[in-house]
Tab-separated table of C-alpha atoms in Angstrom:
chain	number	residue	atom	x	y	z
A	23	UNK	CA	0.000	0.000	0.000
A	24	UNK	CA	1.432	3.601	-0.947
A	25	UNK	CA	1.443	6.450	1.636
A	26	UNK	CA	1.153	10.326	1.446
A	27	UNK	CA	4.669	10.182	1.931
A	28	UNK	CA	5.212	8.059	-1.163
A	29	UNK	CA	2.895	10.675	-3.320
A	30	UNK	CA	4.625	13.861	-1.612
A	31	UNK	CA	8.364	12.321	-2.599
A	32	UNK	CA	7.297	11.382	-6.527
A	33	UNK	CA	5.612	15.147	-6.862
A	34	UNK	CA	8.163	16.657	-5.372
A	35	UNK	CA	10.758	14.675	-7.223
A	36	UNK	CA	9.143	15.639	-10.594
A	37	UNK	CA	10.395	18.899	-12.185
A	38	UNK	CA	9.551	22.116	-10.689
A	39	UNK	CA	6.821	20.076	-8.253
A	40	UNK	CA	5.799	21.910	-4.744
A	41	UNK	CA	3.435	21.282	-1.951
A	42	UNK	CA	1.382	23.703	-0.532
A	43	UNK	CA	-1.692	23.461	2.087
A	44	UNK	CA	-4.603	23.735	1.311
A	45	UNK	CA	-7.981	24.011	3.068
A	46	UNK	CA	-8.621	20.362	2.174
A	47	UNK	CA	-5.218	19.106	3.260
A	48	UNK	CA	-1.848	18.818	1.464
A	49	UNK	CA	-1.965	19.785	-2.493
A	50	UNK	CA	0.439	19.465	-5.689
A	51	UNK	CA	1.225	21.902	-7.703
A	52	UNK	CA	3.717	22.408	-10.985
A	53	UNK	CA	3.697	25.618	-12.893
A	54	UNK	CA	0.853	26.910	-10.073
A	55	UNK	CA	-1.419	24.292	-12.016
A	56	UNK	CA	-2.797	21.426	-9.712
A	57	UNK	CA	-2.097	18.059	-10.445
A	58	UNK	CA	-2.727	15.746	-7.127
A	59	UNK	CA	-4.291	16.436	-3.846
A	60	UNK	CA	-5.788	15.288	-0.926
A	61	UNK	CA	-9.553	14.932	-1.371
A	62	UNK	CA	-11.950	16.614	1.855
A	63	UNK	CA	-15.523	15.299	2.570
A	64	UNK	CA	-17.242	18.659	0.990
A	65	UNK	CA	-20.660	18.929	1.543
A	66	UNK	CA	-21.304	19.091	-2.090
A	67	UNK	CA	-19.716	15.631	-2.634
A	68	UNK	CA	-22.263	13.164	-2.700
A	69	UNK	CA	-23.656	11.351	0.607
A	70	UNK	CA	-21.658	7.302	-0.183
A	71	UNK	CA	-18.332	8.825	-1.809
A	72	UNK	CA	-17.851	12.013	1.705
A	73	UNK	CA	-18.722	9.079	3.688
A	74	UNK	CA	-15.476	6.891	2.577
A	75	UNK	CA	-13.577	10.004	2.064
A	76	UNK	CA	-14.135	10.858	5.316
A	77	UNK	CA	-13.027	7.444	6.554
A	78	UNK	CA	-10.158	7.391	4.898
A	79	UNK	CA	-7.354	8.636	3.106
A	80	UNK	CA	-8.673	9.535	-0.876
A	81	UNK	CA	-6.391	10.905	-3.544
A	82	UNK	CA	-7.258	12.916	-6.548
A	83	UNK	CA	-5.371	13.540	-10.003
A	84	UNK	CA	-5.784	15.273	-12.973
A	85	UNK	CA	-6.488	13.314	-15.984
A	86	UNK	CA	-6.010	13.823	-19.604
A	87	UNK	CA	-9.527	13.008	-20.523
A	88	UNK	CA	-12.972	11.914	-18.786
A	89	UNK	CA	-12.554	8.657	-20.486
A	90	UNK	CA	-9.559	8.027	-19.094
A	91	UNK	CA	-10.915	8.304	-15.527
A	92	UNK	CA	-13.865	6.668	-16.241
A	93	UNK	CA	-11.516	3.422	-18.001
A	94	UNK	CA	-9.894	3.366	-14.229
A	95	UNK	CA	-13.481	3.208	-12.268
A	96	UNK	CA	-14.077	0.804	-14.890
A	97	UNK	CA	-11.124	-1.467	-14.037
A	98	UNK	CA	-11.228	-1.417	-10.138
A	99	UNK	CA	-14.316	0.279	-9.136
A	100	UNK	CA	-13.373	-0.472	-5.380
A	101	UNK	CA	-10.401	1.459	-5.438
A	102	UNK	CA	-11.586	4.182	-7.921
A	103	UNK	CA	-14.187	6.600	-7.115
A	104	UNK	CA	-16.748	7.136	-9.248
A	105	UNK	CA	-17.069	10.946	-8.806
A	106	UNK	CA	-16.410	13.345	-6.437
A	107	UNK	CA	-17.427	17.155	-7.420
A	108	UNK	CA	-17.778	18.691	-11.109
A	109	UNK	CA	-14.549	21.120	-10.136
A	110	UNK	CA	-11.467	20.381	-12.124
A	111	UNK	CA	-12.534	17.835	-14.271
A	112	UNK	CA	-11.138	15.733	-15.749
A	113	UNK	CA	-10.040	13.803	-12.907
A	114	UNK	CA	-10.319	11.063	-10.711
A	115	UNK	CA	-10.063	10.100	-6.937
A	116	UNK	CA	-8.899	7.139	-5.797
A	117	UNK	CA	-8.281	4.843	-1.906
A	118	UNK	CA	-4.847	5.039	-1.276
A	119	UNK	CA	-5.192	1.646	0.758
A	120	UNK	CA	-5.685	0.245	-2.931
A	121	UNK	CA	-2.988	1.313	-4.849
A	122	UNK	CA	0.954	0.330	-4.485
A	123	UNK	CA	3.958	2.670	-4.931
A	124	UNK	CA	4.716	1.408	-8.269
A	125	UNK	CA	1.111	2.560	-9.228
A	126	UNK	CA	0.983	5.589	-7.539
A	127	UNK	CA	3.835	7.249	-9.113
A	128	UNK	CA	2.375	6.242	-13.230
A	129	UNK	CA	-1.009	8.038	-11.428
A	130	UNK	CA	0.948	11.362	-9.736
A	131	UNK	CA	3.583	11.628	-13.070
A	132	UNK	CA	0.888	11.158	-15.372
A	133	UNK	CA	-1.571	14.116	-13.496
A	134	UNK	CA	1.983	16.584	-13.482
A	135	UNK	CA	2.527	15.805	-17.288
A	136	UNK	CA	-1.188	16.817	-17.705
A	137	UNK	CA	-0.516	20.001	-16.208
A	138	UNK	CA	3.286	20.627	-16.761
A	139	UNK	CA	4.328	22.932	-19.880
A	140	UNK	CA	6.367	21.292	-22.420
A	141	UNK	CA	9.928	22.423	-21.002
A	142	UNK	CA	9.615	20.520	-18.079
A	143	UNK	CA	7.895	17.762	-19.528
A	144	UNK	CA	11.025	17.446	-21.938
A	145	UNK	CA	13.500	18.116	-18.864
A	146	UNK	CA	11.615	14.838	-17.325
A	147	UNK	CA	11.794	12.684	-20.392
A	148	UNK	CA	15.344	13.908	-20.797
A	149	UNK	CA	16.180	12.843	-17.508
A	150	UNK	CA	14.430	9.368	-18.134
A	151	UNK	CA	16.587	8.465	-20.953
């Protein structure tokens, strides 16, 4: 199972990646664009998906397209939420008890490549080859 701690160190480890806090709890950012962040039991979240948020620890990402979140609640509905709140789609929120590291990290860089501008996203594949 992957850990806030595991999320914090691939975001920040990902070209020009900060933290900041938010009023929901920790948040992502590259470029001042959101990419991951801790999801909060708003009130305008519906009733079954603030009750397991509020129980326990739920991640959201940015997504290229709706599709792709909805392939991903598709493939492992119990670890995949089906919807949280209309802001900032696309996206998608997901358990952290259901994900590994190895998982986590393809779900964080892929959200910060959404987001990043090309430089960085070049500086990253540079770095990966």
């Amino acid at each position: 199972m992957a850990t806030l701690d595991d999320l914090r160190r691939t975001a920040l480890g990902l070209p020009g990646g900060e933290e900041r806090s938010t009023t929901g709890g920790a948040a992502w950012f590259v470029r001042g664009k959101l990419f991951a962040w801790e999801c909060h039991p708003w009130p305008s979240i519906p009733a079954d998906m603030r009750e397991i948020i509020a129980a326990e620890l739920v991640i959201g990402v940015k997504v290229a397209d709706r599709i792709d979140a909805l392939a991903l609640v598709e493939m492992a509905p119990e670890v995949f939420l089906r919807t949280t709140t209309t802001w900032g789609e696309p996206k998608v929120a997901f358990r952290m008890a259901g994900i590994d590291e190895d998982h986590l990290a393809e779900l964080v860089t892929e959200a910060w490549r959404v987001q990043a501008p090309k430089y960085l996203r070049r500086e990253l594949d540079d770095v990966g080859s």
